[in-house]
mmCIF file of C-alpha atoms and ligand atoms in Angstrom:
data_model
loop_
_atom_site.group_PDB
_atom_site.id
_atom_site.type_symbol
_atom_site.label_atom_id
_atom_site.label_comp_id
_atom_site.label_asym_id
_atom_site.label_seq_id
_atom_site.Cartn_x
_atom_site.Cartn_y
_atom_site.Cartn_z
ATOM 1 C CA MET A 7 -26.205 28.705 38.813
ATOM 2 C CA VAL A 8 -26.937 30.792 35.727
ATOM 3 C CA ASP A 9 -25.425 29.734 32.416
ATOM 4 C CA LEU A 10 -24.695 33.378 31.739
ATOM 5 C CA TYR A 11 -23.231 33.024 28.286
ATOM 6 C CA SER A 12 -25.998 31.010 26.663
ATOM 7 C CA TRP A 13 -28.641 33.163 28.365
ATOM 8 C CA LEU A 14 -27.056 36.432 27.214
ATOM 9 C CA LYS A 15 -26.491 35.125 23.685
ATOM 10 C CA ARG A 16 -30.260 35.078 23.299
ATOM 11 C CA ALA A 17 -30.723 38.636 24.667
ATOM 12 C CA ASP A 18 -31.091 41.754 22.492
ATOM 13 C CA SER A 19 -28.024 44.006 22.084
ATOM 14 C CA THR A 20 -27.733 46.748 24.681
ATOM 15 C CA GLU A 21 -27.597 50.322 23.393
ATOM 16 C CA LEU A 22 -24.500 51.918 24.965
ATOM 17 C CA LEU A 23 -25.581 55.453 25.840
ATOM 18 C CA TYR A 24 -22.214 56.391 27.360
ATOM 19 C CA LEU A 25 -20.613 56.223 23.919
ATOM 20 C CA ASP A 26 -22.510 59.312 22.768
ATOM 21 C CA ASN A 27 -22.805 61.084 26.117
ATOM 22 C CA SER A 28 -20.398 60.132 28.889
ATOM 23 C CA TYR A 29 -21.986 62.698 31.231
ATOM 24 C CA LEU A 30 -25.366 60.936 31.568
ATOM 25 C CA LYS A 31 -25.713 60.132 35.282
ATOM 26 C CA THR A 32 -29.248 58.797 35.264
ATOM 27 C CA VAL A 33 -31.667 57.501 32.627
ATOM 28 C CA SER A 34 -34.981 55.675 32.261
ATOM 29 C CA VAL A 35 -34.755 52.289 30.553
ATOM 30 C CA SER A 36 -36.722 49.106 30.133
ATOM 31 C CA LEU A 37 -35.823 45.990 32.142
ATOM 32 C CA LEU A 38 -35.691 43.374 29.385
ATOM 33 C CA ASP A 39 -34.702 40.295 31.340
ATOM 34 C CA TYR A 40 -32.985 39.014 34.458
ATOM 35 C CA ALA A 41 -31.600 35.842 35.969
ATOM 36 C CA CYS A 42 -30.595 35.162 39.576
ATOM 37 C CA ASP A 43 -27.871 32.770 40.731
ATOM 38 C CA LYS A 44 -28.791 33.070 44.429
ATOM 39 C CA PRO A 45 -31.805 34.602 46.125
ATOM 40 C CA GLY A 46 -31.523 38.340 45.549
ATOM 41 C CA LYS A 47 -28.243 38.120 43.554
ATOM 42 C CA CYS A 48 -29.078 38.717 39.912
ATOM 43 C CA TYR A 49 -27.960 39.745 36.436
ATOM 44 C CA LEU A 50 -30.152 42.432 34.851
ATOM 45 C CA VAL A 51 -30.350 43.292 31.156
ATOM 46 C CA PHE A 52 -31.858 46.525 29.803
ATOM 47 C CA ASP A 53 -32.586 47.892 26.326
ATOM 48 C CA LYS A 54 -29.929 50.564 26.931
ATOM 49 C CA THR A 55 -27.417 51.479 29.620
ATOM 50 C CA ILE A 56 -25.179 54.207 31.026
ATOM 51 C CA PHE A 57 -23.039 51.635 32.896
ATOM 52 C CA HIS A 58 -19.597 51.160 31.361
ATOM 53 C CA PRO A 59 -18.708 47.459 31.658
ATOM 54 C CA LYS A 60 -15.197 46.277 32.528
ATOM 55 C CA THR A 61 -13.544 46.354 29.131
ATOM 56 C CA GLY A 62 -10.836 48.098 27.105
ATOM 57 C CA GLY A 63 -8.649 48.907 30.115
ATOM 58 C CA GLN A 64 -11.463 50.701 31.923
ATOM 59 C CA GLY A 65 -13.153 49.248 34.994
ATOM 60 C CA SER A 66 -16.845 48.675 35.606
ATOM 61 C CA ASP A 67 -19.197 51.372 36.822
ATOM 62 C CA THR A 68 -21.287 50.831 39.937
ATOM 63 C CA GLY A 69 -24.624 52.363 40.896
ATOM 64 C CA TRP A 70 -28.334 51.738 41.318
ATOM 65 C CA VAL A 71 -31.404 50.463 39.508
ATOM 66 C CA ARG A 72 -34.673 51.739 40.932
ATOM 67 C CA GLY A 73 -38.315 51.107 40.180
ATOM 68 C CA GLU A 74 -41.638 51.783 41.848
ATOM 69 C CA SER A 75 -41.285 48.949 44.315
ATOM 70 C CA PHE A 76 -37.653 47.893 44.390
ATOM 71 C CA GLU A 77 -34.035 48.977 44.661
ATOM 72 C CA PHE A 78 -31.090 47.069 43.177
ATOM 73 C CA ARG A 79 -27.401 47.721 43.799
ATOM 74 C CA VAL A 80 -25.202 47.294 40.664
ATOM 75 C CA GLU A 81 -21.841 45.895 41.794
ATOM 76 C CA LYS A 82 -20.405 45.331 38.336
ATOM 77 C CA ALA A 83 -21.339 45.486 34.675
ATOM 78 C CA LEU A 84 -20.059 42.847 32.245
ATOM 79 C CA MET A 85 -20.029 42.870 28.459
ATOM 80 C CA VAL A 86 -20.931 39.523 26.896
ATOM 81 C CA GLY A 87 -21.077 39.780 23.111
ATOM 82 C CA ASN A 88 -23.233 42.861 22.491
ATOM 83 C CA VAL A 89 -25.079 42.665 25.791
ATOM 84 C CA VAL A 90 -24.276 44.390 29.089
ATOM 85 C CA ALA A 91 -25.260 42.350 32.150
ATOM 86 C CA HIS A 92 -25.606 44.321 35.392
ATOM 87 C CA TYR A 93 -24.750 42.105 38.355
ATOM 88 C CA GLY A 94 -25.677 42.948 41.907
ATOM 89 C CA ARG A 95 -28.224 42.483 44.659
ATOM 90 C CA VAL A 96 -31.777 43.421 45.441
ATOM 91 C CA VAL A 97 -31.662 45.662 48.517
ATOM 92 C CA GLY A 98 -35.356 46.435 48.787
ATOM 93 C CA GLY A 99 -38.629 45.069 47.394
ATOM 94 C CA GLU A 100 -38.765 42.609 44.518
ATOM 95 C CA LEU A 101 -37.728 42.812 40.891
ATOM 96 C CA PRO A 102 -40.697 43.833 38.712
ATOM 97 C CA VAL A 103 -42.061 41.961 35.696
ATOM 98 C CA LYS A 104 -39.937 41.963 32.557
ATOM 99 C CA GLY A 105 -40.577 44.985 30.355
ATOM 100 C CA SER A 106 -41.087 47.357 33.312
ATOM 101 C CA PRO A 107 -39.614 50.864 33.188
ATOM 102 C CA VAL A 108 -36.766 51.406 35.671
ATOM 103 C CA THR A 109 -34.245 54.148 36.397
ATOM 104 C CA LEU A 110 -30.480 53.652 36.229
ATOM 105 C CA GLU A 111 -28.224 55.830 38.337
ATOM 106 C CA LEU A 112 -24.407 55.838 38.321
ATOM 107 C CA ASP A 113 -22.100 56.327 41.281
ATOM 108 C CA TRP A 114 -20.928 59.503 39.626
ATOM 109 C CA GLU A 115 -17.774 60.264 41.607
ATOM 110 C CA PRO A 116 -15.829 57.090 40.659
ATOM 111 C CA ARG A 117 -17.134 57.233 37.076
ATOM 112 C CA TYR A 118 -16.035 60.864 36.643
ATOM 113 C CA ARG A 119 -12.643 59.956 38.068
ATOM 114 C CA ALA A 120 -12.412 57.105 35.515
ATOM 115 C CA MET A 121 -13.222 59.624 32.747
ATOM 116 C CA ARG A 122 -10.419 61.900 33.933
ATOM 117 C CA LEU A 123 -7.971 58.996 34.271
ATOM 118 C CA HIS A 124 -8.863 57.622 30.854
ATOM 119 C CA THR A 125 -8.432 61.023 29.171
ATOM 120 C CA ALA A 126 -5.113 61.423 31.015
ATOM 121 C CA GLY A 127 -4.111 58.106 29.419
ATOM 122 C CA HIS A 128 -4.649 59.536 25.919
ATOM 123 C CA ILE A 129 -2.673 62.640 26.897
ATOM 124 C CA LEU A 130 0.181 60.489 28.225
ATOM 125 C CA ASP A 131 0.234 58.484 24.982
ATOM 126 C CA TYR A 132 0.877 61.739 23.160
ATOM 127 C CA ALA A 133 3.391 63.023 25.719
ATOM 128 C CA VAL A 134 5.387 59.776 25.496
ATOM 129 C CA MET A 135 5.526 60.000 21.698
ATOM 130 C CA ARG A 136 6.721 63.613 21.950
ATOM 131 C CA VAL A 137 9.433 62.857 24.470
ATOM 132 C CA TYR A 138 10.671 59.732 22.633
ATOM 133 C CA GLU A 139 10.381 61.607 19.334
ATOM 134 C CA GLY A 140 8.525 58.936 17.409
ATOM 135 C CA HIS A 141 5.679 56.474 17.363
ATOM 136 C CA VAL A 142 5.368 54.471 20.599
ATOM 137 C CA ASN A 143 2.997 51.533 21.036
ATOM 138 C CA THR A 144 1.261 50.725 24.283
ATOM 139 C CA LEU A 145 1.442 47.151 25.546
ATOM 140 C CA GLU A 146 -1.120 47.200 28.324
ATOM 141 C CA ALA A 147 -3.185 49.753 30.169
ATOM 142 C CA ARG A 148 -5.512 50.137 33.116
ATOM 143 C CA HIS A 149 -7.304 53.460 33.324
ATOM 144 C CA SER A 150 -9.064 52.871 36.596
ATOM 145 C CA PRO A 151 -8.082 53.223 40.245
ATOM 146 C CA PRO A 152 -6.252 51.945 42.134
ATOM 147 C CA ASP A 153 -2.979 51.652 40.242
ATOM 148 C CA ALA A 154 -3.830 53.119 36.856
ATOM 149 C CA TYR A 155 -0.942 52.464 34.506
ATOM 150 C CA ILE A 156 0.161 52.327 30.891
ATOM 151 C CA GLU A 157 2.962 50.103 29.675
ATOM 152 C CA TYR A 158 4.879 51.510 26.709
ATOM 153 C CA GLU A 159 7.127 49.691 24.286
ATOM 154 C CA VAL A 160 10.259 51.770 24.832
ATOM 155 C CA LYS A 161 13.842 50.746 25.431
ATOM 156 C CA HIS A 162 15.083 53.067 28.153
ATOM 157 C CA ALA A 163 13.604 55.220 30.890
ATOM 158 C CA SER A 164 14.784 57.648 33.505
ATOM 159 C CA GLU A 165 13.441 60.102 36.057
ATOM 160 C CA LYS A 166 14.361 62.901 33.679
ATOM 161 C CA ILE A 167 12.313 61.353 30.871
ATOM 162 C CA ALA A 168 9.400 60.910 33.284
ATOM 163 C CA GLU A 169 9.592 64.599 34.202
ATOM 164 C CA GLU A 170 9.510 65.590 30.552
ATOM 165 C CA ILE A 171 6.485 63.350 29.947
ATOM 166 C CA LEU A 172 4.634 64.971 32.850
ATOM 167 C CA ARG A 173 5.544 68.453 31.628
ATOM 168 C CA GLU A 174 4.109 67.673 28.200
ATOM 169 C CA ALA A 175 0.968 66.236 29.790
ATOM 170 C CA ALA A 176 0.537 69.323 32.001
ATOM 171 C CA ARG A 177 0.799 71.539 28.937
ATOM 172 C CA ILE A 178 -2.025 69.673 27.143
ATOM 173 C CA VAL A 179 -4.207 69.949 30.266
ATOM 174 C CA GLU A 180 -3.469 73.687 30.564
ATOM 175 C CA GLU A 181 -4.308 74.291 26.920
ATOM 176 C CA ALA A 182 -7.918 73.254 27.655
ATOM 177 C CA ARG A 183 -8.263 71.287 24.441
ATOM 178 C CA LYS A 184 -11.638 69.916 23.363
ATOM 179 C CA VAL A 185 -12.188 66.150 23.523
ATOM 180 C CA ARG A 186 -14.848 64.676 21.242
ATOM 181 C CA ALA A 187 -15.982 61.269 20.052
ATOM 182 C CA PHE A 188 -17.253 60.434 16.562
ATOM 183 C CA TRP A 189 -17.850 57.391 14.365
ATOM 184 C CA VAL A 190 -16.087 56.470 11.144
ATOM 185 C CA SER A 191 -16.174 53.561 8.708
ATOM 186 C CA TRP A 192 -13.238 51.224 8.049
ATOM 187 C CA GLU A 193 -12.593 53.124 4.799
ATOM 188 C CA GLU A 194 -12.464 56.512 6.574
ATOM 189 C CA LEU A 195 -10.385 55.261 9.494
ATOM 190 C CA SER A 196 -6.900 55.940 8.146
ATOM 191 C CA THR A 197 -7.777 59.536 7.251
ATOM 192 C CA LYS A 198 -9.281 60.387 10.651
ATOM 193 C CA ILE A 199 -6.835 58.956 13.160
ATOM 194 C CA TYR A 200 -3.464 60.413 14.091
ATOM 195 C CA ASN A 201 -0.815 59.747 16.772
ATOM 196 C CA ALA A 202 -2.736 56.545 17.575
ATOM 197 C CA PRO A 203 -0.836 53.587 19.060
ATOM 198 C CA ASN A 204 -1.481 49.880 18.400
ATOM 199 C CA LEU A 205 -3.265 50.149 15.054
ATOM 200 C CA GLN A 206 -1.932 46.780 13.989
ATOM 201 C CA ARG A 207 -3.946 45.242 16.837
ATOM 202 C CA LEU A 208 -7.202 46.926 15.821
ATOM 203 C CA PRO A 209 -9.907 44.357 14.998
ATOM 204 C CA ARG A 210 -11.688 44.700 11.655
ATOM 205 C CA THR A 211 -15.282 45.941 12.068
ATOM 206 C CA SER A 212 -17.701 48.058 10.042
ATOM 207 C CA LYS A 213 -17.436 51.185 12.200
ATOM 208 C CA TYR A 214 -15.094 52.659 14.781
ATOM 209 C CA ARG A 215 -15.511 55.185 17.528
ATOM 210 C CA ILE A 216 -12.709 57.717 17.451
ATOM 211 C CA VAL A 217 -11.820 59.825 20.477
ATOM 212 C CA GLU A 218 -10.013 62.989 19.471
ATOM 213 C CA ILE A 219 -8.184 65.450 21.671
ATOM 214 C CA GLU A 220 -8.098 68.369 19.266
ATOM 215 C CA GLY A 221 -4.675 68.740 17.677
ATOM 216 C CA VAL A 222 -3.158 66.071 19.965
ATOM 217 C CA ASN A 223 -4.368 62.630 18.845
ATOM 218 C CA ALA A 224 -7.368 60.750 17.485
ATOM 219 C CA ILE A 225 -7.535 57.164 18.759
ATOM 220 C CA PRO A 226 -10.091 54.353 18.273
ATOM 221 C CA CYS A 227 -11.555 53.884 21.776
ATOM 222 C CA THR A 228 -14.814 52.781 23.416
ATOM 223 C CA GLY A 229 -14.179 54.254 26.865
ATOM 224 C CA THR A 230 -15.559 57.321 28.630
ATOM 225 C CA HIS A 231 -13.658 60.621 28.594
ATOM 226 C CA VAL A 232 -14.082 64.205 29.783
ATOM 227 C CA SER A 233 -14.953 66.805 27.138
ATOM 228 C CA ASN A 234 -12.081 69.210 27.815
ATOM 229 C CA THR A 235 -8.509 68.399 28.873
ATOM 230 C CA ARG A 236 -8.765 71.028 31.630
ATOM 231 C CA GLU A 237 -11.140 68.689 33.492
ATOM 232 C CA VAL A 238 -8.368 66.090 33.837
ATOM 233 C CA GLY A 239 -6.579 68.196 36.442
ATOM 234 C CA ARG A 240 -3.008 67.507 37.448
ATOM 235 C CA VAL A 241 -1.479 64.329 35.995
ATOM 236 C CA GLU A 242 0.838 62.742 38.544
ATOM 237 C CA LEU A 243 3.402 60.012 38.218
ATOM 238 C CA VAL A 244 2.993 57.411 40.950
ATOM 239 C CA ARG A 245 5.969 55.281 39.936
ATOM 240 C CA LEU A 246 8.016 54.210 36.983
ATOM 241 C CA GLU A 247 8.806 50.555 36.429
ATOM 242 C CA GLU A 248 11.117 49.103 33.794
ATOM 243 C CA THR A 249 9.691 45.819 32.504
ATOM 244 C CA VAL A 250 10.978 43.110 30.179
ATOM 245 C CA ARG A 251 9.002 44.629 27.336
ATOM 246 C CA GLY A 252 9.322 48.336 28.100
ATOM 247 C CA LEU A 253 8.244 50.912 30.613
ATOM 248 C CA LYS A 254 5.281 50.847 32.989
ATOM 249 C CA LEU A 255 4.089 54.271 33.961
ATOM 250 C CA TYR A 256 1.784 54.267 36.997
ATOM 251 C CA TYR A 257 -0.175 57.492 37.090
ATOM 252 C CA ASP A 258 -2.975 59.320 38.830
ATOM 253 C CA VAL A 259 -4.959 62.534 38.518
ATOM 254 C CA ASP A 260 -5.395 65.110 41.252
HETATM 255 ZN ZN1 LIG B 305 -10.014 56.211 25.542
#
């Protein structure tokens, strides 16, 4: 059995390519290291990656690692400290020597769907604030299928309110607003964000990635998003659930 945490603590940080370009489907990287817990079942570490690990309410990407003489199926990506470990199985050949060039390839369909769902989440945050006419914090969120949801800290809910939220969301989608990501320092943060929930929970670091839907909101976020709200498609409400703390809105995109 691999002592994953102590092994990964020694590894170099992984460069997260999806932060600057969420549309990269394939890329050449260097296989820095790997460890196997059973024959053929291994954790792979690269110098950089396009695989989004399970973190920040977004699920893990899946896909492939290929080299001259092997094929490896990535079943999940995990973030440990600053390192992304790609867990999966060798499906052909043998892993090459450390330092070899390999190609990463995402299962694009589920990833693109996660990008649409995640962007829909930001749109819903805005729509909820509009409908409740004030700042609303989120309590929990999952932006990946099945059962994507956001839990909001609000006191009352109704079908009518849900309809209004969806109408607002549909308007933002229709307006085809640009979505962009950029980096700011701690000092710049307060001047760049707007309509952003949960700022009191934001950890203190030297820089932040802000995801802005032009004119709608600018939120610190490390997930993957589409570049125009039109790509989200139709935002649908799956069900509404009143919870002890607020309102859980299960949603989907069509
Ligand atoms: Zn986000």
